[in-house]
Structures are given as structure tokens and as C-alpha cells.
XYZ file of C-alpha atoms in Angstrom:
674
model
C 25.589 19.611 232.360
C 25.012 20.297 236.040
C 27.405 18.029 237.755
C 27.685 16.090 234.565
C 30.725 16.858 232.714
C 29.483 18.914 229.809
C 29.842 17.376 226.359
C 29.535 20.590 224.374
C 32.587 21.466 222.267
C 33.034 24.276 219.775
C 34.943 23.127 216.674
C 37.325 25.663 215.242
C 36.933 26.283 211.505
C 38.171 25.773 208.904
C 38.751 22.100 209.471
C 41.479 20.454 207.472
C 41.234 20.042 203.760
C 41.766 16.319 203.260
C 44.501 16.599 200.644
C 46.469 19.007 202.819
C 46.044 16.643 205.744
C 47.351 13.684 203.745
C 50.374 15.616 202.506
C 51.183 16.501 206.110
C 50.921 12.836 207.094
C 53.271 11.831 204.268
C 56.023 14.339 205.084
C 55.643 14.697 208.851
C 58.205 13.033 211.092
C 56.417 11.467 214.046
C 58.385 12.191 217.247
C 59.144 9.339 219.638
C 56.746 9.182 222.578
C 59.319 10.628 225.009
C 59.915 13.595 222.673
C 56.192 14.393 222.722
C 56.350 15.115 226.475
C 58.479 18.235 227.003
C 59.449 20.356 230.012
C 57.922 23.469 228.426
C 54.719 21.555 227.725
C 54.449 20.416 231.352
C 55.099 23.963 232.652
C 52.373 25.353 230.370
C 50.065 22.502 231.445
C 50.584 23.300 235.142
C 49.866 27.033 234.652
C 46.757 26.381 232.544
C 45.653 23.583 234.872
C 45.722 26.019 237.797
C 43.673 28.621 235.890
C 41.113 26.081 234.697
C 40.808 24.563 238.194
C 39.937 28.041 239.509
C 37.317 28.495 236.764
C 35.848 25.030 237.434
C 35.681 25.662 241.202
C 34.004 29.012 240.636
C 31.342 27.471 238.400
C 30.937 24.429 240.683
C 30.482 26.560 243.809
C 28.081 29.045 242.205
C 25.751 27.316 239.726
C 27.123 23.811 239.135
C 27.104 24.106 235.325
C 30.529 23.511 233.777
C 30.863 24.048 230.009
C 33.618 22.429 227.995
C 36.868 24.394 228.184
C 38.530 22.390 225.397
C 38.623 25.369 223.028
C 40.330 27.541 225.636
C 42.780 24.745 226.510
C 43.671 24.164 222.859
C 44.023 27.855 222.004
C 45.932 28.866 225.138
C 48.260 25.854 224.891
C 49.039 26.738 221.278
C 49.479 30.440 222.174
C 51.763 29.896 225.186
C 54.171 27.497 223.470
C 54.222 29.477 220.205
C 54.996 32.635 222.216
C 57.685 30.734 224.147
C 59.398 29.394 221.002
C 59.036 32.729 219.185
C 60.687 34.655 222.030
C 63.582 32.205 222.371
C 64.145 32.222 218.599
C 64.393 36.029 218.609
C 66.947 35.811 221.405
C 69.048 33.492 219.264
C 68.339 30.209 221.053
C 67.763 26.984 219.165
C 64.273 25.692 219.954
C 62.565 22.372 219.392
C 59.672 22.710 216.881
C 56.162 22.774 218.360
C 54.350 19.700 217.019
C 50.715 18.696 217.134
C 51.747 15.742 219.290
C 53.147 18.097 221.948
C 49.992 20.219 221.616
C 47.905 17.069 222.239
C 49.987 16.179 225.310
C 49.384 19.667 226.763
C 45.654 19.388 226.077
C 45.548 15.964 227.757
C 47.474 17.185 230.808
C 45.257 20.256 231.279
C 41.986 18.335 230.922
C 43.191 15.631 233.358
C 44.212 18.331 235.848
C 41.058 20.445 235.859
C 38.879 17.333 235.522
C 39.735 16.579 239.175
C 38.292 19.955 240.202
C 34.983 18.457 239.019
C 35.223 14.748 239.907
C 37.124 15.531 243.143
C 33.818 16.576 244.711
C 34.863 20.064 245.855
C 31.424 21.368 244.951
C 29.492 18.209 245.806
C 30.307 15.162 247.955
C 33.405 16.426 249.846
C 31.897 19.745 250.877
C 28.591 17.983 251.665
C 30.348 16.495 254.709
C 31.274 19.855 256.234
C 29.866 21.489 259.366
C 28.186 24.353 257.504
C 26.134 22.017 255.283
C 25.234 19.966 258.369
C 23.963 23.102 260.171
C 22.245 24.427 257.045
C 20.106 21.291 256.801
C 19.321 21.557 260.519
C 20.878 20.019 263.612
C 17.497 18.515 264.596
C 16.745 17.211 261.082
C 16.178 13.407 261.160
C 19.221 11.491 259.915
C 21.455 14.595 259.966
C 23.912 13.700 262.739
C 26.811 15.738 264.126
C 28.947 12.584 263.917
C 28.546 12.639 260.104
C 30.700 15.743 259.704
C 34.190 15.968 258.198
C 35.417 19.465 257.455
C 37.663 20.113 254.434
C 41.374 19.765 255.156
C 44.060 20.410 252.572
C 46.245 17.391 253.375
C 43.551 14.733 253.688
C 41.905 15.964 250.450
C 45.217 15.710 248.567
C 45.785 12.227 250.033
C 42.260 11.089 249.147
C 42.627 12.243 245.532
C 45.976 10.471 245.183
C 44.538 7.123 246.336
C 41.350 7.205 244.204
C 42.148 9.209 241.037
C 44.571 6.863 239.276
C 42.521 3.658 239.304
C 40.288 4.758 236.433
C 43.349 5.264 234.232
C 44.431 1.630 234.650
C 40.941 0.098 234.476
C 40.407 0.328 230.689
C 43.923 0.610 229.207
C 43.846 -2.971 227.795
C 40.673 -2.069 225.854
C 42.047 1.023 224.076
C 42.453 -0.776 220.704
C 38.982 -2.319 220.980
C 37.281 1.009 221.808
C 39.153 3.283 219.387
C 40.056 1.048 216.415
C 37.763 -1.981 216.469
C 34.473 -0.415 217.575
C 35.469 2.910 215.968
C 33.664 4.883 218.663
C 33.434 8.529 217.634
C 34.061 10.300 220.994
C 32.757 13.577 219.482
C 34.589 15.848 221.956
C 37.865 13.989 221.427
C 37.433 14.068 217.649
C 36.606 17.791 217.696
C 39.676 18.486 219.850
C 41.869 16.520 217.421
C 40.487 18.493 214.468
C 41.158 21.727 216.341
C 44.779 20.744 217.111
C 45.395 19.402 213.604
C 44.120 22.664 212.103
C 46.552 24.709 214.225
C 49.479 22.910 212.616
C 48.618 23.725 208.989
C 49.328 27.080 207.336
C 45.696 28.160 206.965
C 44.750 26.824 210.385
C 47.688 28.537 212.117
C 46.597 31.873 210.642
C 43.049 31.427 211.967
C 44.401 30.212 215.325
C 46.408 33.438 215.605
C 43.255 35.496 215.054
C 41.329 33.367 217.574
C 44.073 33.827 220.184
C 43.988 37.595 219.573
C 40.200 37.553 219.992
C 40.464 35.477 223.180
C 43.079 37.873 224.584
C 40.926 40.915 223.849
C 37.842 39.556 225.583
C 39.929 38.158 228.448
C 41.236 41.698 229.050
C 37.748 43.206 228.861
C 36.382 40.576 231.259
C 39.286 41.041 233.694
C 38.867 44.838 233.694
C 35.092 44.582 234.139
C 35.401 42.123 237.047
C 37.917 44.441 238.714
C 35.622 47.446 238.138
C 32.633 45.581 239.634
C 34.608 44.754 242.765
C 34.909 48.421 243.780
C 31.103 48.672 244.091
C 30.436 45.313 245.788
C 30.795 46.593 249.374
C 30.513 44.357 252.445
C 27.840 41.662 252.539
C 25.796 40.061 249.789
C 23.398 42.803 248.665
C 25.753 45.336 247.052
C 27.119 45.946 243.573
C 26.367 44.933 239.999
C 25.809 41.348 241.161
C 22.582 42.598 242.763
C 21.449 45.057 240.074
C 17.609 44.997 239.680
C 17.758 45.288 235.887
C 14.184 43.980 235.441
C 12.655 45.879 238.378
C 12.505 45.324 242.126
C 9.528 42.935 242.053
C 11.263 40.493 239.723
C 14.524 41.069 241.615
C 12.913 39.612 244.770
C 12.246 36.439 242.768
C 15.907 36.421 241.548
C 15.055 37.584 237.998
C 17.818 40.051 237.135
C 20.916 40.372 234.950
C 23.982 40.339 237.202
C 26.603 41.381 234.605
C 28.660 38.190 235.020
C 31.115 37.593 232.122
C 31.405 33.934 233.183
C 27.711 33.121 232.770
C 27.413 35.104 229.533
C 30.430 33.127 228.281
C 28.734 29.873 229.316
C 25.697 30.971 227.302
C 27.914 31.450 224.241
C 29.449 27.952 224.582
C 26.429 25.881 225.659
C 23.889 24.875 222.972
C 20.804 27.082 222.589
C 18.536 24.327 223.936
C 20.560 24.094 227.184
C 20.333 27.851 227.800
C 16.624 27.946 226.969
C 16.006 24.919 229.224
C 17.731 26.703 232.120
C 15.583 29.810 231.585
C 12.397 27.714 231.326
C 13.300 25.967 234.589
C 13.786 29.382 236.230
C 10.394 30.608 234.992
C 8.577 27.455 236.150
C 10.207 27.461 239.608
C 10.815 31.096 240.599
C 8.118 32.565 238.370
C 5.261 30.192 239.267
C 5.912 27.236 241.610
C 7.708 28.908 244.545
C 5.313 31.914 244.678
C 2.386 29.434 244.646
C 3.843 27.311 247.476
C 4.691 30.488 249.430
C 0.985 31.386 249.430
C 0.356 28.206 251.455
C 2.821 29.112 254.216
C 1.120 28.344 257.522
C -0.827 25.485 255.945
C 1.715 23.352 254.075
C 4.591 24.359 256.359
C 5.081 26.672 259.381
C 5.132 30.318 258.270
C 7.824 31.439 260.734
C 10.663 29.243 259.409
C 13.973 30.672 258.173
C 14.777 30.922 254.463
C 17.140 27.910 254.670
C 14.991 25.607 256.825
C 14.326 22.252 255.174
C 10.903 21.972 256.794
C 9.785 24.995 254.743
C 10.043 26.345 251.187
C 13.774 25.532 251.083
C 12.930 21.835 251.386
C 10.654 22.003 248.334
C 13.407 23.712 246.321
C 16.049 21.093 247.128
C 13.944 17.937 246.853
C 12.164 18.891 243.616
C 15.572 19.735 242.076
C 16.853 16.321 243.249
C 13.859 14.543 241.684
C 14.445 16.208 238.300
C 18.182 15.418 238.402
C 17.573 11.774 239.360
C 14.804 11.337 236.761
C 17.007 12.690 233.982
C 20.075 10.753 235.169
C 18.205 7.449 235.517
C 16.622 7.761 232.063
C 19.942 8.515 230.368
C 21.718 5.753 232.280
C 19.178 3.126 231.148
C 19.226 4.535 227.605
C 23.023 4.470 227.265
C 23.364 0.991 228.815
C 20.729 -0.311 226.362
C 22.539 1.376 223.434
C 25.825 -0.108 224.651
C 24.396 -3.639 224.850
C 22.773 -3.314 221.406
C 25.972 -1.982 219.819
C 28.097 -4.697 221.445
C 25.734 -7.365 220.106
C 26.016 -5.885 216.617
C 29.778 -5.310 216.735
C 30.765 -8.594 215.100
C 28.569 -7.835 212.090
C 30.027 -4.339 211.879
C 33.567 -5.724 211.961
C 32.912 -7.777 208.837
C 31.835 -4.687 206.951
C 34.685 -2.325 207.909
C 36.065 -0.617 204.781
C 39.733 -0.574 205.814
C 40.521 -3.848 204.026
C 38.749 -2.945 200.774
C 40.708 -1.959 197.676
C 40.664 1.770 197.038
C 38.113 2.770 194.416
C 39.630 6.157 193.682
C 42.514 8.445 194.604
C 40.582 10.218 197.392
C 39.669 6.942 199.078
C 43.261 5.780 198.702
C 44.532 8.864 200.530
C 42.006 8.368 203.325
C 42.965 4.711 203.715
C 46.648 5.623 203.765
C 46.009 8.140 206.528
C 44.018 5.594 208.533
C 46.766 2.989 208.205
C 49.277 5.567 209.415
C 47.049 6.342 212.417
C 46.701 2.625 213.201
C 50.461 2.100 212.910
C 51.329 5.014 215.243
C 48.612 4.089 217.749
C 49.783 0.463 218.008
C 53.532 1.218 217.905
C 54.141 2.057 221.583
C 52.231 -0.636 223.420
C 51.243 -0.425 227.074
C 51.546 -4.014 228.363
C 48.349 -5.441 229.839
C 50.262 -6.648 232.905
C 51.126 -3.002 233.676
C 47.448 -2.071 233.623
C 46.297 -5.090 235.655
C 49.053 -4.897 238.261
C 48.625 -1.107 238.471
C 44.879 -1.434 239.112
C 45.262 -4.252 241.652
C 48.110 -2.497 243.489
C 46.320 0.861 243.640
C 43.071 -0.828 244.697
C 44.908 -2.552 247.561
C 46.487 0.732 248.729
C 43.163 2.541 248.407
C 41.222 -0.189 250.233
C 43.653 0.080 253.154
C 43.808 3.897 253.167
C 40.239 5.154 252.610
C 38.786 3.663 255.858
C 41.416 5.695 257.734
C 40.161 8.896 256.080
C 36.451 7.964 256.300
C 36.009 5.375 259.105
C 32.322 4.576 258.324
C 33.327 3.367 254.827
C 34.655 -0.093 255.717
C 37.390 -1.793 253.717
C 35.097 -4.476 252.281
C 32.755 -1.811 250.877
C 35.717 -0.089 249.173
C 36.931 -3.434 247.819
C 33.441 -4.258 246.520
C 33.326 -0.877 244.755
C 36.637 -1.590 243.037
C 35.493 -5.027 241.876
C 32.444 -3.650 240.029
C 34.021 -0.297 239.029
C 35.736 -1.478 235.787
C 32.372 -2.665 234.405
C 30.779 0.708 235.203
C 33.816 2.519 233.781
C 33.427 0.539 230.551
C 29.707 1.423 230.326
C 30.443 5.109 230.909
C 33.355 5.205 228.438
C 31.403 3.340 225.766
C 28.383 5.593 226.277
C 30.573 8.692 226.083
C 32.069 7.396 222.843
C 28.627 6.904 221.323
C 26.728 9.932 222.638
C 29.352 12.317 224.143
C 27.291 12.336 227.351
C 29.422 11.597 230.420
C 27.219 10.249 233.247
C 29.873 10.412 235.968
C 27.706 12.009 238.652
C 24.838 9.604 237.932
C 27.103 6.640 238.739
C 28.270 8.568 241.811
C 24.695 9.062 243.033
C 23.911 5.369 242.543
C 26.949 4.460 244.670
C 25.868 7.057 247.244
C 22.352 5.596 247.675
C 23.523 1.964 247.775
C 26.335 2.441 250.325
C 24.326 4.888 252.494
C 21.444 2.400 252.737
C 23.808 -0.540 253.410
C 25.685 1.227 256.232
C 22.506 2.676 257.770
C 22.148 5.385 260.391
C 25.489 4.798 262.080
C 27.748 6.588 259.580
C 25.730 5.975 256.410
C 25.827 9.648 255.347
C 29.639 9.974 255.324
C 30.091 6.449 253.922
C 27.658 7.150 251.073
C 29.273 10.473 250.201
C 32.784 8.972 250.240
C 31.651 5.997 248.115
C 30.151 8.463 245.655
C 33.597 10.042 245.336
C 35.320 6.705 244.767
C 32.875 5.810 241.983
C 33.012 9.247 240.333
C 36.808 9.271 240.303
C 37.037 5.925 238.494
C 34.327 6.335 235.852
C 35.277 9.964 235.102
C 39.015 9.411 234.576
C 38.384 6.222 232.550
C 36.092 8.085 230.125
C 38.532 11.009 229.903
C 41.439 8.672 229.147
C 39.601 6.883 226.341
C 38.573 10.258 224.891
C 42.241 11.301 224.990
C 43.243 8.071 223.228
C 40.836 9.034 220.425
C 42.366 12.518 220.206
C 45.867 11.002 220.171
C 44.856 8.488 217.488
C 43.673 11.292 215.172
C 46.692 13.559 215.828
C 49.226 10.740 215.332
C 50.245 10.912 218.980
C 51.630 7.874 220.774
C 49.214 5.953 223.009
C 52.035 5.718 225.560
C 52.556 9.509 225.588
C 48.779 9.964 226.026
C 48.754 7.582 228.991
C 51.836 9.122 230.623
C 50.557 12.686 230.112
C 47.223 11.660 231.643
C 49.120 10.256 234.653
C 51.134 13.491 234.969
C 48.017 15.666 234.555
C 46.176 13.624 237.177
C 49.109 13.975 239.599
C 49.077 17.733 238.973
C 45.326 17.825 239.588
C 45.675 15.927 242.875
C 47.704 18.881 244.186
C 46.444 21.881 242.176
C 42.704 21.172 242.534
C 42.769 21.051 246.388
C 45.108 24.080 246.553
C 42.878 26.219 244.329
C 39.796 25.061 246.252
C 41.547 26.046 249.476
C 41.893 29.558 248.045
C 38.094 29.766 247.778
C 37.531 28.054 251.141
C 39.747 30.465 253.092
C 38.839 33.643 251.193
C 35.079 33.372 250.660
C 31.961 32.370 252.561
C 31.570 29.042 250.752
C 28.243 27.300 251.354
C 26.276 30.323 252.571
C 22.783 30.177 250.979
C 22.718 33.975 250.696
C 26.243 34.435 249.295
C 27.640 34.083 245.765
C 29.340 30.731 246.540
C 26.259 28.724 247.553
C 27.818 25.338 246.691
C 24.354 24.117 245.597
C 25.289 20.480 245.110
C 26.699 20.170 248.640
C 23.205 20.383 250.123
C 21.758 18.201 247.358
C 24.352 15.418 247.864
C 23.987 15.434 251.669
C 20.202 15.287 251.388
C 20.501 12.351 248.976
C 22.700 10.527 251.487
C 20.145 11.224 254.265
C 17.367 9.969 251.967
C 19.358 6.772 251.418
C 19.507 6.273 255.192
C 16.131 7.622 256.388
C 13.709 7.381 253.460
C 11.017 9.998 252.739
C 9.365 10.335 256.138
C 10.287 13.942 256.967
C 9.455 15.796 253.732
C 7.163 18.878 253.947
C 3.458 18.542 253.086
C 2.760 17.554 249.444
C 6.525 17.606 248.747
C 6.708 13.863 248.000
C 3.787 14.130 245.551
C 5.423 17.079 243.783
C 8.758 15.215 243.658
C 7.113 12.150 242.112
C 5.381 14.383 239.569
C 8.611 16.084 238.511
C 10.499 12.754 238.479
C 7.925 11.269 236.086
C 7.903 14.520 234.067
C 11.700 14.242 233.613
C 11.292 10.673 232.288
C 8.441 11.679 229.936
C 10.249 14.759 228.574
C 13.383 12.695 227.875
C 11.303 10.031 226.167
C 9.639 12.692 223.993
C 13.079 14.032 223.051
C 14.051 10.569 221.800
C 10.862 9.478 220.006
C 9.921 12.695 218.199
C 11.535 13.796 214.911
C 14.609 16.046 215.169
C 12.711 19.079 213.884
C 10.484 18.790 216.987
C 12.869 17.289 219.567
C 15.385 20.137 219.094
C 12.832 22.416 220.815
C 12.040 20.074 223.747
C 13.861 21.196 226.929
C 16.440 19.133 228.853
C 15.239 18.274 232.404
C 18.759 18.232 233.921
C 19.324 21.809 232.738
C 15.877 22.864 233.979
C 16.643 21.515 237.472
C 19.630 23.753 238.227
C 17.771 27.102 238.730
C 15.064 25.419 240.865
C 17.444 25.601 243.814
C 19.934 28.336 242.902
C 17.822 31.135 241.417
C 17.013 32.682 238.057
C 19.776 35.291 237.778
C 22.380 33.102 236.057
C 19.680 31.810 233.659
C 19.162 35.417 232.517
C 22.921 35.817 231.947
C 23.173 32.564 229.968
C 20.128 33.512 227.905
C 21.792 36.851 227.060
C 24.785 34.821 225.822
C 22.611 32.579 223.674
C 20.739 35.585 222.191
C 24.074 37.232 221.282
C 25.210 33.989 219.603
C 21.880 33.552 217.774
C 22.026 37.092 216.323
C 25.721 36.660 215.474
C 24.944 33.419 213.603
C 22.210 35.165 211.629
C 24.492 38.062 210.681
C 27.643 36.052 209.901
C 27.575 32.311 210.632
C 31.199 31.747 209.546
C 32.492 34.390 211.963
C 30.321 33.005 214.749
C 31.653 29.476 214.183
C 35.256 30.724 214.096
C 35.237 33.121 217.041
C 32.314 32.403 219.420
C 34.346 29.815 221.347
C 37.288 32.230 221.646
C 35.054 35.094 222.860
C 33.353 32.832 225.403
C 36.668 31.417 226.631
C 38.065 34.938 227.016
C 35.059 36.074 229.067
C 35.249 33.001 231.338
C 39.055 33.091 231.751
C 39.197 36.848 232.484
C 36.590 36.538 235.235
C 38.412 33.453 236.532
C 41.762 35.261 236.695
C 40.196 38.083 238.741
C 39.176 35.481 241.339
C 42.849 35.213 242.427
C 43.443 38.907 243.400
C 39.879 39.062 244.753
C 40.585 36.084 247.038
C 43.914 37.551 248.167
C 42.217 40.877 249.028
C 39.536 38.972 250.959
C 42.139 36.947 252.902
C 43.850 40.191 253.963
C 40.437 41.678 254.890
C 40.645 44.437 252.271
C 37.005 45.337 251.595
C 35.598 47.102 248.511
C 35.267 50.850 249.188
C 31.707 51.355 247.851
C 28.391 49.565 248.383
C 26.044 50.197 245.447
C 22.567 49.284 246.670
C 19.088 49.585 245.147
C 15.804 49.906 247.010
C 12.340 51.387 246.483
C 12.119 55.174 246.544
C 10.672 56.645 249.753
C 6.988 57.528 249.536
C 6.381 61.258 249.631
């Protein structure tokens, strides 16, 4: 959610019938770990990684909400390799069978690759350092110094990712058996992905997967055609085309309430849970429907009336700081909650160990089959060991290289601050991975914001902004990749994939991401007006992260009138709403909104909330008409809509680079009075 890595995953049905699963386990030959990593798999991973990086950048730079793309990764990986093997077989070539282990390796590679488009900070801490964000906040704004500017550069971004992205992979490798087998953490997203992959490699599941791929392809084509069609009417500037269609009338359009015909956001609405979509819409109604119009009425009293629309001393300041307070309130609550759950579960783990059923005698045939499958999973998972000395020496060596390198990229972030971050990072990575395993909620950006505030305040005014933002990136890279790796170990455990092949494929996927994520971001950076508050690529979290760094250095002295009081109110409200969600019965709590989701439209606008709500309404009606069909195909439809719009970004960017403008500007305004 937001900058959090979304935990929502659609599970493809039907899931495996247990007896069929056990038969497969009995007769299946488990490939050696090197056989699970294939050239064709890596080629498919690189192509899909590039596409998913583009989609992630687009979402990051527009609204900051990134749904899970696991369904699309699983389906497309299965489709590409099956098509590859089918074509070669028809041409008379002998092909290696496509196994679920290879499918799992592809999934792992793709997720590791596009994960860096999120944790690499291209929509948050890295772009927060640039000149445009500096000028947007105001050159005379206290704490916002010209010296604290570092514009994006392709080579230094690739270098930075290479020195920070691998540490998280080595930090928790020795604990893989403890987390997956001993504590039996569920990792819901990893488990769902394993079920999806396992189902593809059974007869009934392969048939459904074929239909899902066909469905995904159909909606990808529709989305691609529609995005191309929209381009012809989008003209020059930011006020033309279907993206600015006043579907609810011109009055509401001025307050950003309109449907902008975006397949991506409608697809997000189909994937995200109903409560997330409704929370986003509620946040839009509270902010753009009530709060901002009310504050605007006090222009001239609360703030000077003649300020520009992006001046932090005016209404823009209220938008950013109230959004920050909601995000921090939600993040802090969930951090404390998950750490407390982690401590409680760790204290109870010894008692749980004594009661594990794996050593009991089977009471019936069904239990016997389940125990046999679990023993097989344990045997495969423990077969290819990753020596602890590899993990320890890898972490220490990479930390030493990173400690020496990062101060050269970001001079205000001194070597001892980097070293201190790496000393405490494994503990934070463990907390985040354990919490993700229990709740499926990855708090990467919350840990990043904590690092940002601490380092920014320690360094102070002389470089604290850049140091805080860079430290945020270091922390996010470690805790994010560590949680992803442990989730992949869970997927590998359930698909009988080697732990060594999971680790190696994560390393390869991360290396791919270190190159592909900056390259795809550079496409956006050179082709579009990234960071413009009036354009489609607002990069909302760039301003939010830079303001947080300035707050860490300067405090709250320069906020507009009553802004601090409003921020405190919304911060407390976020804590109270989260508490209510946890203490009330499920039948009530399922209708209580999520503050993090409510915060996003406060700053960006209401238009994408309308699109996501349309998606959730379509899904709700579909579930009422035919729940089985909705469960089987909603994820494929959503993935097709998102991927088609994402693919169009490439030709659109190329046209923009070559200064080829759309031929028509479709514009709406009030009719002239007679």
C-alpha cells in the first residue's frame, strides 16, 4: 500500500486436490538445483522484469500505490515458456520439460527485479534529491538548501543499487530453516504464489491456466489499443484528452473528481481488496470534497491568498503535511504492532515446537499423505545447503565495500553512519521478515522513514537532507530484499524447489534489477515531465520524502497556520482508526477504513480513487453474479489491463523523446453564455 509493498495476492482456483498433489510428489523427479535455473528462464525473467519495472515506475510516479503483480508474473512466466517449448517441439527440436521448479525460479527472478523499481527509491528518496523537487518546495523555504541537491544520473544510480541491494539477501540466509520450517511462518503471498505455480503443473490446473492466459491476453490487447487511442486526443500540455474528461461535471472536475479512463487504475481496483479501494475514495472525499475547500475559504487569513498552487506556505503545504501525518501515524502503529506480535510469537515458539504434529504417528491415510508430502518438502529444502560462512562473509564483504563507496556518492552520509546502519540492519530485517511472514504486511518504507528522520537529525543542517534520504535508501534496500528472499524461500519450500536455486535466482534477479530498474526509470525521466505538480507524473512521494528530511533537520517551525494542529489531529486519528480495526470484531472491522490508503489522495487528487472504485464495483458485481468466475479470472483481467497500459508507455515515451506530439487536443470547458 502506498510506498508499502502491497501484500494483496489473488489466488488462482482451483487449488490442488490433495491426493493429486501427493501423487505428483511421489512420481515427480526433482531436478538438481542447477537444472532449475535455465537460459530460457533467465531470458523470460529479463523481459518480464523490464515490463514490470515500467509498470511499477508508472504507478510509483503517478499515485504511489503498487498492487501485487504476482498473478501476472506467474501467468506470463508460464505462458512464455510453454509457448517457447511448444514452438520448438513443433519445429522438431528436443526441449527440456517445463517444471514447477523452473516456474518458481522465473517468478523469483521477476519479483527480485521489479522489486528494485520500488525499493530503489525512483519515486521517493532518490528523486527527492533532484533540482525540481528542491525548487518545488521553494528556494527560500527554511532547511531547503541548494547544496542538498543531487540530480538523477544513470551511472551513479546503477552503482548505488549494486552496492546496497545485495546485503539484504545475505543478512537472513542462515535463518531460512528457522523461519520456514521451525516457526512455520505462513508468508501468505509466498504460499499463494506456490499454490498458483503448483496448480499450473497439474492437468486440471494447466487447463485453467490456459484460459487465464487467454483472458489476460485479451484484456492486455484491449488496454493497449485503448491507451493508444487515448494518446491521439491528449494534445500538448496537461489539460487535454480522456485523462481530463469531466465525467462528473465541471464543478467536481475542478476538485479532481472525475473518471479518467485509466486501465491501470481500474486494474488496481480489481486486484486491491474492497476495503483498500473504499478507503482511498473516502480519503478523497474527506480531503478534496471537504477539507481543502474549507481551508481555501480562509485564504488571506490562514495563509497569503496570492501564493502559487505549489507553494508550501499555502494550501499545498496543508496537503503534503497532513498526508505525511496520516502515513506516519499508520506506519508507526503497524510497526509497534508487528514488533509486539514478533516478540510474543518468539517467546511462545518453544512451546509451539513441542506441539508440532510432524513427529506424530499418522491417524489415517489422509494425514499420512500430508506428512509424507511435508517430509519430502523438508528433505528437498535442506538438501542443498547454503553455508553460513558464505552468508556472513558475503554480508561483511558487501558492507565494507558499501561503507567505502556510499560516502563518495553522497558525501554528507559519512562512513561511520553507513557502518552503523549495517550493524543494526540485520535486526530490522529480521523484524520485517518475521512480521511479513505473520501478517503479509511489508513495512519497508516505514523502516526507511525511521532511518531518514534519525540520520537527518544527527547530521543537521549541513547536509542532513541528502544524508537522511540516502540512509532511507540503504535501510529500505536491506529490509525489503530480506523479506522478499524469505518469502521466496517459502514459495520454493512448497514447490519442492532447491533453497540454493532460490538464493541464486534472487541474486540474478537483483543483478538484473540493478540495471533494468534505472534504465526503465531513465526512459520516464528523459521522455516525460517527471515531478511536475500539474502533470501526470507528479512523483508524489518525492516531495513527501524531502519534506520529511527537512522536518528531521528543522522541526515544525515553518508550517502554515493551524497546520500543526491539523497534522496532530490526523496523526492521532490514524492511530485510533487502526486500533479500532484491531479491537472490534471482524464483522465490524472489515468496514473500518485503512488510514495509509486514505492518505494517498490527500496530496495527489481524487481522480484515481474514482477509477479504483469503478474497478472494485465491477469486481463486487462480478462476485455476486458468479463468484467462481470472479475468483478464477479477476486477477487475469486486472493484470491484462495493467500490463497493456504499461506496454503503451514504451512507444509513448519514444514518441515523446522524438518530440512527436499527439495531433488532437480534446478539451472541455463551460459553454459560452448567450
